[in-house]
N, C-alpha and C. Protein backbone atom coordinates (compact mmCIF):
# COMPACT_ATOMS: atom_id res chain seq x y z
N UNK A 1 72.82 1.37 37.16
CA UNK A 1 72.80 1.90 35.81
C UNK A 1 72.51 0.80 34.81
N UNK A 2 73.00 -0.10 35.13
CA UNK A 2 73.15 -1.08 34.03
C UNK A 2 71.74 -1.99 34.37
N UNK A 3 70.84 -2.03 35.23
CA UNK A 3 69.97 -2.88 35.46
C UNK A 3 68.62 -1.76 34.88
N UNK A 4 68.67 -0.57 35.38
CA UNK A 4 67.96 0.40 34.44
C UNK A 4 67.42 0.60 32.98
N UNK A 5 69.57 0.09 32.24
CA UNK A 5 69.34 0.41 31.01
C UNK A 5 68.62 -1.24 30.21
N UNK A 6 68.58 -1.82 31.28
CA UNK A 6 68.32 -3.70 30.65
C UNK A 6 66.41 -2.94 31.03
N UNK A 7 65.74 -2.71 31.67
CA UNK A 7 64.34 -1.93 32.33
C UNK A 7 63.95 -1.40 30.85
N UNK A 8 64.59 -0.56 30.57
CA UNK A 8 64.35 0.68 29.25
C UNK A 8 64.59 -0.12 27.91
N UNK A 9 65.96 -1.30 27.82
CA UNK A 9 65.59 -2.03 26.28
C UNK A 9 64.33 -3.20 26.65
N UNK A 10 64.35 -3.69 27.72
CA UNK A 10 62.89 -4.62 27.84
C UNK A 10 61.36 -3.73 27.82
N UNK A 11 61.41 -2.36 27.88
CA UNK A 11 60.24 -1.54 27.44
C UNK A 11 60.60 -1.18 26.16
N UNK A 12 61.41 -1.12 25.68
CA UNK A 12 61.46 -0.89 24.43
C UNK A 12 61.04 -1.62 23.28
N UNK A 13 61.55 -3.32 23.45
CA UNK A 13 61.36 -4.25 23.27
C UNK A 13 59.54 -4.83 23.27
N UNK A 14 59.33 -4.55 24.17
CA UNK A 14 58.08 -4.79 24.39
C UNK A 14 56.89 -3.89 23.56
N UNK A 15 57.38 -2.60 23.49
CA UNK A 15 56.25 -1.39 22.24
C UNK A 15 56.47 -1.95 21.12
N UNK A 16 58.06 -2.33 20.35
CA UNK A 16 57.85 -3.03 18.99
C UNK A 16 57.04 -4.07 18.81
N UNK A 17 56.96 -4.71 20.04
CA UNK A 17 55.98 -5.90 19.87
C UNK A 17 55.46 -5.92 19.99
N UNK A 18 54.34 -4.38 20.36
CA UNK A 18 53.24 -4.53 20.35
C UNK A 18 52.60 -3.89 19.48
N UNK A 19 53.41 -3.17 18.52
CA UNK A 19 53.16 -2.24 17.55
C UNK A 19 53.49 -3.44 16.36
N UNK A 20 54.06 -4.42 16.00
CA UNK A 20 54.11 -5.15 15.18
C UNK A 20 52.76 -5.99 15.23
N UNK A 21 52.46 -6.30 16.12
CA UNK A 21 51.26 -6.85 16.40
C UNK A 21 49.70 -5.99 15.91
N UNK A 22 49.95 -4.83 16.31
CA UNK A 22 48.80 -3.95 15.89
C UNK A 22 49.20 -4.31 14.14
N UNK A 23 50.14 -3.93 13.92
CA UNK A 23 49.79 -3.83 12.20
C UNK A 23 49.77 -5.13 11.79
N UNK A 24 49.98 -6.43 12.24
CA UNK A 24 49.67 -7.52 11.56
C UNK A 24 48.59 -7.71 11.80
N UNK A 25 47.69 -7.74 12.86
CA UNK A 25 46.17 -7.08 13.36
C UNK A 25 45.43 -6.67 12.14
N UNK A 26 46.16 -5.41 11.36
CA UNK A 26 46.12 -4.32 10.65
C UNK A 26 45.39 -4.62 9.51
N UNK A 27 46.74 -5.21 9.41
CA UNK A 27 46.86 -6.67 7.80
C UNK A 27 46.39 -7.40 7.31
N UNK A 28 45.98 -8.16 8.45
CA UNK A 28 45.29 -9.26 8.40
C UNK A 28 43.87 -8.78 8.21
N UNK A 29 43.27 -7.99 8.93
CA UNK A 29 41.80 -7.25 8.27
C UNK A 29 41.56 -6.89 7.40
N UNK A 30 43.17 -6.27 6.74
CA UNK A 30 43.22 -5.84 5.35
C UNK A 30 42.26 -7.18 4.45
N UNK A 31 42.82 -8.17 4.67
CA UNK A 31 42.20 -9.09 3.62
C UNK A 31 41.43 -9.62 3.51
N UNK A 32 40.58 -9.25 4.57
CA UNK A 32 39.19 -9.04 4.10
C UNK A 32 38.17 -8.19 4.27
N UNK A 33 38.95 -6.90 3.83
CA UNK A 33 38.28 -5.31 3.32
C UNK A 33 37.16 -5.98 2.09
N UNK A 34 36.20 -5.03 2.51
CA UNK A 34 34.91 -4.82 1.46
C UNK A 34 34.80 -3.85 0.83
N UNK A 35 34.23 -4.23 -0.23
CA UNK A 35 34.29 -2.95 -1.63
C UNK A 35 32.82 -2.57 -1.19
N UNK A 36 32.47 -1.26 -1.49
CA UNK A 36 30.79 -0.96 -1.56
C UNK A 36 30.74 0.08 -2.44
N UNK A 37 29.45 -0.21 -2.37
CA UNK A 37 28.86 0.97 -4.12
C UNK A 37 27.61 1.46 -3.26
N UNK A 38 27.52 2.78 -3.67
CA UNK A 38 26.70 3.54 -3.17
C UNK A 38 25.96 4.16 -3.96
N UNK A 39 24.62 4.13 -4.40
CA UNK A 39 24.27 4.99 -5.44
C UNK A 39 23.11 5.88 -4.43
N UNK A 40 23.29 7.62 -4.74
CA UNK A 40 22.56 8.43 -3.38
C UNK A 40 22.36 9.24 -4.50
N UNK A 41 21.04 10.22 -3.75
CA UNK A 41 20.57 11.19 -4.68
C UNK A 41 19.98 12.45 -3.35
N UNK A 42 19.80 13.71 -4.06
CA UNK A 42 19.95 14.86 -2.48
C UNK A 42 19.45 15.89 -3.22
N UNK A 43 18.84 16.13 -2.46
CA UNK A 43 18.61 18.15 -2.60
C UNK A 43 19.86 18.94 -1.79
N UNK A 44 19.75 20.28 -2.51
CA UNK A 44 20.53 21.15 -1.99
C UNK A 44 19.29 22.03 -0.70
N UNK A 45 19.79 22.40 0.47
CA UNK A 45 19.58 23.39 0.92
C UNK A 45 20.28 24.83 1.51
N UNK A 46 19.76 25.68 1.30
CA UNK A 46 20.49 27.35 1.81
C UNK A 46 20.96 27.40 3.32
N UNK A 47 20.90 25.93 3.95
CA UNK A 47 21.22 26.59 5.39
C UNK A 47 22.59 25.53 5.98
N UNK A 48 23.28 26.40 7.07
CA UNK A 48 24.35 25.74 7.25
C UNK A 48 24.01 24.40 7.53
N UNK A 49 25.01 23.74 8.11
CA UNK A 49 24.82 22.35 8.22
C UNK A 49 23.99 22.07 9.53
N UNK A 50 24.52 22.28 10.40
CA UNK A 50 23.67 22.58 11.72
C UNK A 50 22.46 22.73 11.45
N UNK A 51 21.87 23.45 10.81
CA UNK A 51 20.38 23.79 10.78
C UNK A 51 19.73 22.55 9.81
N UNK A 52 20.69 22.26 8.23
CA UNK A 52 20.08 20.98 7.60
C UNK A 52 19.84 19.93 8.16
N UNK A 53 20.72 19.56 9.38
CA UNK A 53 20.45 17.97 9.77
C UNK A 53 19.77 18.27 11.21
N UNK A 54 18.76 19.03 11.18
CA UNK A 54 17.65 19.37 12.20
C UNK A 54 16.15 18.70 11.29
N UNK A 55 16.31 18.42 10.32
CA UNK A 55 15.35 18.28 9.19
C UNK A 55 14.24 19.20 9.48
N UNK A 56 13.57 19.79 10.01
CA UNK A 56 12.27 20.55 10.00
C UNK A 56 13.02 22.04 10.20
N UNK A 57 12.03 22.69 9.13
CA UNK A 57 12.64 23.91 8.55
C UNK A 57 13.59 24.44 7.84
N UNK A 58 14.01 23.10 6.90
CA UNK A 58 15.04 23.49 6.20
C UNK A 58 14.69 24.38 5.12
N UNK A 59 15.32 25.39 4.60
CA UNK A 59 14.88 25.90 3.62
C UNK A 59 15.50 25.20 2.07
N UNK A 60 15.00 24.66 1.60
CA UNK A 60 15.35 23.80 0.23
C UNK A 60 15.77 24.52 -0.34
N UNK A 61 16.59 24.06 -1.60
CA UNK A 61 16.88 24.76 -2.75
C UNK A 61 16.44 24.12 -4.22
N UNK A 62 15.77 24.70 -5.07
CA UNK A 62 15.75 24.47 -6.53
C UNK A 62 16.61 23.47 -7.09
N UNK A 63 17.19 22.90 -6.31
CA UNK A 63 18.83 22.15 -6.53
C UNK A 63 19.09 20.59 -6.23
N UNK A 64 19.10 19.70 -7.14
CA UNK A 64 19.38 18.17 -6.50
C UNK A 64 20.56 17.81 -7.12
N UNK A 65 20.69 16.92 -6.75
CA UNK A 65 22.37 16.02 -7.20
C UNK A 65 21.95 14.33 -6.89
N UNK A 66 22.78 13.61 -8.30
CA UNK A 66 22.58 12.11 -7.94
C UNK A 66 24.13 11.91 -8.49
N UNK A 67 24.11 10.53 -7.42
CA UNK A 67 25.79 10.19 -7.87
C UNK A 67 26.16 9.44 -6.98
N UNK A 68 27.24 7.98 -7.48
CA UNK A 68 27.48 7.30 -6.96
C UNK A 68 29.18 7.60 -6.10
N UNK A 69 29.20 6.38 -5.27
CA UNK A 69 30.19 6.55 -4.59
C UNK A 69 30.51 4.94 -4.30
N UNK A 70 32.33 4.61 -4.70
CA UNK A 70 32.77 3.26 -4.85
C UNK A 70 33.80 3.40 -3.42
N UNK A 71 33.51 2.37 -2.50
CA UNK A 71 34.61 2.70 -1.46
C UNK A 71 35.11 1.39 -1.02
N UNK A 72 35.92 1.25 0.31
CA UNK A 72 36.77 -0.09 0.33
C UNK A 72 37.31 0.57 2.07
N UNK A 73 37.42 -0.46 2.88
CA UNK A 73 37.82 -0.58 4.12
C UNK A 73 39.17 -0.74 3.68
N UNK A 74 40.51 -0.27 4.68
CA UNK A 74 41.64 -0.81 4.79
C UNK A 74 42.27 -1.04 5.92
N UNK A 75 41.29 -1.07 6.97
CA UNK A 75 41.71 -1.28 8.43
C UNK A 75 40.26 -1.41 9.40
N UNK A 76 40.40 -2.68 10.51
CA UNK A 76 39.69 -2.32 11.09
C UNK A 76 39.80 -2.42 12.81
N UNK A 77 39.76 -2.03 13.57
CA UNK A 77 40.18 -2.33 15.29
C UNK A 77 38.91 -1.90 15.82
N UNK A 78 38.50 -3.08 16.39
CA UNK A 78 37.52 -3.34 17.32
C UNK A 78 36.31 -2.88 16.29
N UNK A 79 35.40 -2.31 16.79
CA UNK A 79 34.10 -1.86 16.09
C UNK A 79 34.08 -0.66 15.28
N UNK A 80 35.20 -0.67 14.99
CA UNK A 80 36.00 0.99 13.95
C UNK A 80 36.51 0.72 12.80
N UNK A 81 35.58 0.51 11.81
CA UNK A 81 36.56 0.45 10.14
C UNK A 81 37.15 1.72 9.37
N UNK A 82 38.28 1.70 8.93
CA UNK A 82 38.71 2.78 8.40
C UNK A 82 38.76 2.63 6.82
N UNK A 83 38.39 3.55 5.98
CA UNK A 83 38.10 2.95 4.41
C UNK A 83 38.56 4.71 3.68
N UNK A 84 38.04 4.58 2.52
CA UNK A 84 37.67 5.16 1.48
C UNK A 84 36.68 5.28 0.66
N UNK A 85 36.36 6.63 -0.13
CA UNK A 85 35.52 6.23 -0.99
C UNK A 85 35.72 7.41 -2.28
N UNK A 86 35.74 6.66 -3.01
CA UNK A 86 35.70 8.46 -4.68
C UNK A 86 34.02 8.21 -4.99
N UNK A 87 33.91 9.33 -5.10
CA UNK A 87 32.15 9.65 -5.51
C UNK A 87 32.60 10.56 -6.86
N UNK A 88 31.61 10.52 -7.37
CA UNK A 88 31.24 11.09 -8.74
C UNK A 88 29.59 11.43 -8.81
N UNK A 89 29.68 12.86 -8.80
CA UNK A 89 28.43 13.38 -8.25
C UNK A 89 27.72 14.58 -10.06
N UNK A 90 26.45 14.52 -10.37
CA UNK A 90 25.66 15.48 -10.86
C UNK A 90 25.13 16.22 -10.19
N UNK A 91 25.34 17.21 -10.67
CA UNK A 91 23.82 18.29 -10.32
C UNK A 91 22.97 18.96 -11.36
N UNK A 92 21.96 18.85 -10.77
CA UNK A 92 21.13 19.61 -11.39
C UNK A 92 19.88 20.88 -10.82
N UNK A 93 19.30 21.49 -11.70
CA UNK A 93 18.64 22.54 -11.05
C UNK A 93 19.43 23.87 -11.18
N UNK A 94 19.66 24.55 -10.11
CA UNK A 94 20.31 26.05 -9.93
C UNK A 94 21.69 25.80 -10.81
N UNK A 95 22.36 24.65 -10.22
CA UNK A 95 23.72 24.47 -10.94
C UNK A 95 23.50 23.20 -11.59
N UNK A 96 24.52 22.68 -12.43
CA UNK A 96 24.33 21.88 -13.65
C UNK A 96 26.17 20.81 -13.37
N UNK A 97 27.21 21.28 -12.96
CA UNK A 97 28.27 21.34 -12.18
C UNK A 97 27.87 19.70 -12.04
N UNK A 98 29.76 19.33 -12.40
CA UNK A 98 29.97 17.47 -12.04
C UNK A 98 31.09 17.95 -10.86
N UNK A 99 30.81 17.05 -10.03
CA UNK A 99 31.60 16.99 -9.00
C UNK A 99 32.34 15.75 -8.60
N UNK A 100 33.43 15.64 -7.97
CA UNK A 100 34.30 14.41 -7.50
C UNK A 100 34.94 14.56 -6.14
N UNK A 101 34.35 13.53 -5.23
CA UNK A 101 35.08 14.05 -3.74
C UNK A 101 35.82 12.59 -3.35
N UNK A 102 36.45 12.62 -2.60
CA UNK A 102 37.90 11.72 -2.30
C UNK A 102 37.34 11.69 -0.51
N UNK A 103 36.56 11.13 0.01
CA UNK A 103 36.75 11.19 2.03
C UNK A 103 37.75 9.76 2.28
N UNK A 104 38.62 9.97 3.32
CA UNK A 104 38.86 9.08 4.08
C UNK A 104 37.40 8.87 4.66
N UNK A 105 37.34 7.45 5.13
CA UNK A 105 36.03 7.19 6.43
C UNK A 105 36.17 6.65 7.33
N UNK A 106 35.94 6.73 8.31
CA UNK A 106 35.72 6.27 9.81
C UNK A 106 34.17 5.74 10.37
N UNK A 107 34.35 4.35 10.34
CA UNK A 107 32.97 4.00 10.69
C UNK A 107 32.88 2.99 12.18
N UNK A 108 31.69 3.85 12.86
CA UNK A 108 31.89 3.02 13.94
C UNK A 108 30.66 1.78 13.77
N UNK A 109 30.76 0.61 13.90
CA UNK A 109 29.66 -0.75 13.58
C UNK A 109 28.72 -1.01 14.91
N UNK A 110 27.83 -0.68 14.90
CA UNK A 110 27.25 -0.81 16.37
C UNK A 110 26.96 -2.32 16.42
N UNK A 111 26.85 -2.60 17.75
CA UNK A 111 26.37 -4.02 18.07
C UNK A 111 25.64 -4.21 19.01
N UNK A 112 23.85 -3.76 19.03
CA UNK A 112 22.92 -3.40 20.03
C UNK A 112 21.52 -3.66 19.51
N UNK A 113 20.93 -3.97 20.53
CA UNK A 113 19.73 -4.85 20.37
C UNK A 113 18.55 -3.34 19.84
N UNK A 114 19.22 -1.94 20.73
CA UNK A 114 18.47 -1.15 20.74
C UNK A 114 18.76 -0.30 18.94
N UNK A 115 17.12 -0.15 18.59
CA UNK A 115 17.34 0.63 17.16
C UNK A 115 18.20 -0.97 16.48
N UNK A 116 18.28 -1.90 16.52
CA UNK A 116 18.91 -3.01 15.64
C UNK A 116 19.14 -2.90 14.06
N UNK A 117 17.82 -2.10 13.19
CA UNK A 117 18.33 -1.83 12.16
C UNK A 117 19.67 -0.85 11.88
N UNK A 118 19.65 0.21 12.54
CA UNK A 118 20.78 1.27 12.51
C UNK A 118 22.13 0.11 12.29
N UNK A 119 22.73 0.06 12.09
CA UNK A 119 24.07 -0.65 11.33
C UNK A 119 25.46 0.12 11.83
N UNK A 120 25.53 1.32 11.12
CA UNK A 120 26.49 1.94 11.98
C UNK A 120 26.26 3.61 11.03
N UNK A 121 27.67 4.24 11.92
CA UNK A 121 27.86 5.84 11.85
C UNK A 121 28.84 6.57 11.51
N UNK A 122 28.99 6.93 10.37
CA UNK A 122 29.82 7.17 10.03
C UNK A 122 30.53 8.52 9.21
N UNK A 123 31.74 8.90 9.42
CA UNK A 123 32.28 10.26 8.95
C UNK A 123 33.30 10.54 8.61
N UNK A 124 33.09 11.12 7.17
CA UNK A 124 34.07 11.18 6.27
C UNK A 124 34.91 12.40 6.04
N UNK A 125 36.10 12.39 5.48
CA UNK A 125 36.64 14.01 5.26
C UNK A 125 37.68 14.00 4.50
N UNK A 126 37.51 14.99 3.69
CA UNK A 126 38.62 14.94 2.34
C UNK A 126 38.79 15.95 1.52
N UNK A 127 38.41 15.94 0.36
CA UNK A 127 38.73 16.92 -0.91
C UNK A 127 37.22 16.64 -1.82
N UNK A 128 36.57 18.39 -2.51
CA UNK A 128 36.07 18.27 -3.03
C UNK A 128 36.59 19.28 -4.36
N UNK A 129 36.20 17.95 -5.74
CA UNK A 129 36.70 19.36 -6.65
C UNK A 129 35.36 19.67 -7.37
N UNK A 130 34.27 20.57 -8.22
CA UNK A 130 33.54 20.78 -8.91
C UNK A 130 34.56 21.11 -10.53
N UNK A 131 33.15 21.13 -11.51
CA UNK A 131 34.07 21.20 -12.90
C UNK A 131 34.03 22.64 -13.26
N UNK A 132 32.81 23.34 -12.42
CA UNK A 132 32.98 24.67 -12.58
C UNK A 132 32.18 25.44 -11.13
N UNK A 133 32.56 26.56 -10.92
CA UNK A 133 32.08 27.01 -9.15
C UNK A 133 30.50 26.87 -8.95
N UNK A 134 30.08 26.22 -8.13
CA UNK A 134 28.37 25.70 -7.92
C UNK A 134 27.76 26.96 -7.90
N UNK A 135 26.80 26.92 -8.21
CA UNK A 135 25.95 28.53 -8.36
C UNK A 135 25.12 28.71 -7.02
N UNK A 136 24.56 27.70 -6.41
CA UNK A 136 24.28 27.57 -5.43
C UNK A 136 25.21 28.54 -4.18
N UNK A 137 26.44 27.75 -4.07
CA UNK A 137 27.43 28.53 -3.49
C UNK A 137 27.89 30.33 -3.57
N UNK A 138 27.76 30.25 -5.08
CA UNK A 138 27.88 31.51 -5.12
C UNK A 138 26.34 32.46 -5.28
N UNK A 139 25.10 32.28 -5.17
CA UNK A 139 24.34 32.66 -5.04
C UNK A 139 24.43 32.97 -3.62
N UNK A 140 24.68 32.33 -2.69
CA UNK A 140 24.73 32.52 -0.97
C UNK A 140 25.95 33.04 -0.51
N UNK A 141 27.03 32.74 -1.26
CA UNK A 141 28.58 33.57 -0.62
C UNK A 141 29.01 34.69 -1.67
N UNK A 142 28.54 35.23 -3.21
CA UNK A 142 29.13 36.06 -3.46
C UNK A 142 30.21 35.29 -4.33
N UNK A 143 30.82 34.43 -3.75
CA UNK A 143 31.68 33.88 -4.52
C UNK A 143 32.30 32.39 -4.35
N UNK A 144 32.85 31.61 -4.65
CA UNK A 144 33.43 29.97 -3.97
C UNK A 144 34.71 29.68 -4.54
N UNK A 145 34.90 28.66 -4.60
CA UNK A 145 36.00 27.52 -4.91
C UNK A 145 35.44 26.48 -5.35
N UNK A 146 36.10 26.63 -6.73
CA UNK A 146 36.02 24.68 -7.34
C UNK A 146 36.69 24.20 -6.44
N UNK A 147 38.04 23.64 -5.73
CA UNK A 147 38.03 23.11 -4.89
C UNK A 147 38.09 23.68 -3.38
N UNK A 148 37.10 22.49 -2.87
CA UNK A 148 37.34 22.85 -1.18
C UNK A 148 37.12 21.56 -0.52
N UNK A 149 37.55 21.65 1.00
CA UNK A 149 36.91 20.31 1.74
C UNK A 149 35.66 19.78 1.15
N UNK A 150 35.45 18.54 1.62
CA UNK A 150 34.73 17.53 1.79
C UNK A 150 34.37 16.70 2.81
N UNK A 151 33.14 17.04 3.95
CA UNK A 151 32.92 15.80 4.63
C UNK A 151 31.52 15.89 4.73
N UNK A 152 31.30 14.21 4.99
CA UNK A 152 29.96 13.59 5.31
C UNK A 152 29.71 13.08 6.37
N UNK A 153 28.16 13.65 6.92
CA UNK A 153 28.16 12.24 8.06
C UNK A 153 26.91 11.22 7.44
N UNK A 154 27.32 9.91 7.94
CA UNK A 154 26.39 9.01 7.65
C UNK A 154 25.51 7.97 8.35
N UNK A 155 24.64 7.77 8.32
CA UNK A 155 24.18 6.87 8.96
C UNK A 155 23.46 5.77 8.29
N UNK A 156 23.58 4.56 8.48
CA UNK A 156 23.72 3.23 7.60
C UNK A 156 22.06 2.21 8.49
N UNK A 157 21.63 1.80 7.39
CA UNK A 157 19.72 1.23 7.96
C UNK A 157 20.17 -0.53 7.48
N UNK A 158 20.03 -1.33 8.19
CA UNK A 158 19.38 -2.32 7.85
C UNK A 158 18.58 -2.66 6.70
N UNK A 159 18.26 -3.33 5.50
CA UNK A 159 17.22 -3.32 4.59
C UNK A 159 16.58 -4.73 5.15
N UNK A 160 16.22 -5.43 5.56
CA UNK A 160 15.92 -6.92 6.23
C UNK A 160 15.84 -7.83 4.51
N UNK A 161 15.83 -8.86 4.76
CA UNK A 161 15.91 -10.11 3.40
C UNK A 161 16.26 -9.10 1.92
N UNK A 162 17.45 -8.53 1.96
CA UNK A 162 18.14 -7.49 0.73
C UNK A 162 19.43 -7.96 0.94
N UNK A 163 20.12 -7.08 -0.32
CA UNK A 163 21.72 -7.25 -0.01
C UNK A 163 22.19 -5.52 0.20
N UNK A 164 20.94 -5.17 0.34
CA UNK A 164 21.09 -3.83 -0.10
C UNK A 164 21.13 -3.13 1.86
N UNK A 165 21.51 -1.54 2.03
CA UNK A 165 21.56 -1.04 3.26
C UNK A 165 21.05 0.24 2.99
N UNK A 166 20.13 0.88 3.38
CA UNK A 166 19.43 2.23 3.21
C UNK A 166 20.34 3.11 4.34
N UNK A 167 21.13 4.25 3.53
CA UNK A 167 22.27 5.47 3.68
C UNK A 167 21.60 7.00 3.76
N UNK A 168 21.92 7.42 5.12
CA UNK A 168 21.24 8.78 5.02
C UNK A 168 22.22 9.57 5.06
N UNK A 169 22.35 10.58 4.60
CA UNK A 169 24.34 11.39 4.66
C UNK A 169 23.56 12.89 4.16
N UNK A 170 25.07 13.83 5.51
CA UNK A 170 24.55 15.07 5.10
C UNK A 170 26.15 14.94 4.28
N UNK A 171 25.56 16.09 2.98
CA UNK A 171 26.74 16.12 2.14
C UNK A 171 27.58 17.41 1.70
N UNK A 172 28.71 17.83 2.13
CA UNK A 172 29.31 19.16 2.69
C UNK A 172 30.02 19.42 1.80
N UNK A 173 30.89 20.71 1.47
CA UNK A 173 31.18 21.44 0.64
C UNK A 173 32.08 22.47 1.58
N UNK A 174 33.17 22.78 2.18
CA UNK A 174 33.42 23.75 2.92
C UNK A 174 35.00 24.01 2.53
N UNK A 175 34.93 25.56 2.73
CA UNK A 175 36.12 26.14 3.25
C UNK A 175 37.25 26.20 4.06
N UNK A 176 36.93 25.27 5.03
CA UNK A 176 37.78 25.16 6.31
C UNK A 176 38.12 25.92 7.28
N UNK A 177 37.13 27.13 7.07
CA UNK A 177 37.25 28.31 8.49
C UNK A 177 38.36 28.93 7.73
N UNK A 178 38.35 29.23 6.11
CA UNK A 178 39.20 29.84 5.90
C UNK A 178 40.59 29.49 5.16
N UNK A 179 40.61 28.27 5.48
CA UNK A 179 41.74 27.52 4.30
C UNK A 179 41.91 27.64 2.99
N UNK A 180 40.89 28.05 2.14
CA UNK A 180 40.44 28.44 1.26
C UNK A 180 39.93 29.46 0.86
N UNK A 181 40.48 30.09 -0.42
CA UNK A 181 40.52 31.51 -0.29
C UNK A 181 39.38 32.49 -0.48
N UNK A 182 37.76 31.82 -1.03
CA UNK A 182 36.46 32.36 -1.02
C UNK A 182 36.17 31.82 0.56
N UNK A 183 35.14 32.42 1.66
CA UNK A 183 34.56 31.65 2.68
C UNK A 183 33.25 31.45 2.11
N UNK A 184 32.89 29.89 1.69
CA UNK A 184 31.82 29.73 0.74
C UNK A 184 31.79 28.22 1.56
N UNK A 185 30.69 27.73 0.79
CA UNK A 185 30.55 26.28 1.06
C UNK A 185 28.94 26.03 0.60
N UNK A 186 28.36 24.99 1.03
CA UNK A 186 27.12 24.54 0.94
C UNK A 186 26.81 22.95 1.50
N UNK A 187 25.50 22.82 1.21
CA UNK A 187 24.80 21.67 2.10
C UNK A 187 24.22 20.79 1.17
N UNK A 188 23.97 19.77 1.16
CA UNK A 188 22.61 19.01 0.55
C UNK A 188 22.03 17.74 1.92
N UNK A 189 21.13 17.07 1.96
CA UNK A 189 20.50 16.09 2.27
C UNK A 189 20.39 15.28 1.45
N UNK A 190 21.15 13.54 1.73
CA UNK A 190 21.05 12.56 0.53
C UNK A 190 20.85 11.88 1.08
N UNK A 191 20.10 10.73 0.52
CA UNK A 191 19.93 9.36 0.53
C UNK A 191 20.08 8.36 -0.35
N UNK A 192 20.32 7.33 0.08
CA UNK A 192 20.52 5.78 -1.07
C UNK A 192 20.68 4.89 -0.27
N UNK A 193 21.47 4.04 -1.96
CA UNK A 193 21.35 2.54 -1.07
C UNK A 193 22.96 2.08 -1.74
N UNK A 194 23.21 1.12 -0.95
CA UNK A 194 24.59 0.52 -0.15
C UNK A 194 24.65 -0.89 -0.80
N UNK A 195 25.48 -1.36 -1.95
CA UNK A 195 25.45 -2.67 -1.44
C UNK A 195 26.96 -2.93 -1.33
N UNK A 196 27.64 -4.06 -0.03
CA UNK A 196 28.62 -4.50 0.03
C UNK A 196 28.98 -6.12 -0.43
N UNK A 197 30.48 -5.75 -1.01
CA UNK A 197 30.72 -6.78 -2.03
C UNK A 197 31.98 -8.19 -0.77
């Protein structure tokens, strides 16, 4: 019994220390998190997401949006940074609507000879609020939500002799299968550019 319970505090012993270790790990990356500024600009299109990031045959919409986005890493393990970012988005066209979305991000950093510009991949998810319901949205659902989810996926280019990184991101608008009390949402296709500080 007693050589058991010495087994179980030396495993015990051993997870704090390795969990203290992960977060000084943690910490220590913390300090030297990067700020980035993103300035992206997008059309809206009418089709779910699935079908937008097929690029051929999208059906467009009358509809673009430009708007930046300020974000910051606060963790990173192995080839996986974890960050933030607040965007502050226009539209224009069908809807006229300022928007503000909040993603956590998850980025994985590739390190491969193959495709070398590609940089990394990355996907975000959070909260979106509009200042009034996108017309877009409600032209295709009948009805929406100023607020609903928020996620992006991204993929990050190399610019060669720049400080700059060319950003391709599909940019989402959703309900959550229902979390939200219109089932509405919408799509755009954006691009920009990246610089990290």
């Amino acid at each position: 019994m007693g050589q058991s319970q010495n087994d179980w505090t030396g495993a015990r012993r051993k997870t704090v220390a390795a969990a203290v270790l992960m977060a000084a790990t943690s910490l220590a990356s913390t300090a030297h998190a990067e700020w980035t500024v993103t300035g992206f600009a997008g059309v809206m299109t009418n089709d779910v997401w699935e079908d937008a990031i097929q690029l051929l045959g999208v059906d467009y919409l009358d509809s673009g949006l430009v708007g930046v986005g300020v974000g910051k890493e606060f963790a990173r393990y192995g080839q996986l940074t974890f960050g933030f970012e607040l965007q502050a988005v226009q539209h224009f066209g069908t809807q006229d609507n300022f928007e503000i979305n909040t993603p956590l991000t998850v980025r994985y950093n590739r390190e491969s000879d193959v495709l070398s510009s590609l940089e990394s991949l990355a996907f975000g998810l959070g909260l979106s609020w509009a200042s009034e319901k996108p017309q877009t949205e409600v032209d295709r659902n009948g009805d929406t939500n100023q607020t609903m989810f928020y996620w992006m996926g991204e993929l990050q280019f190399d610019l060669p002799n720049t400080d700059l990184d060319l950003v391709t991101r599909i940019h989402h608008r959703s309900d959550g299968y229902g979390v939200w009390e219109v089932d509405s949402g919408s799509n755009a296709l954006v691009i920009g550019l990246k610089r990290t500080f």
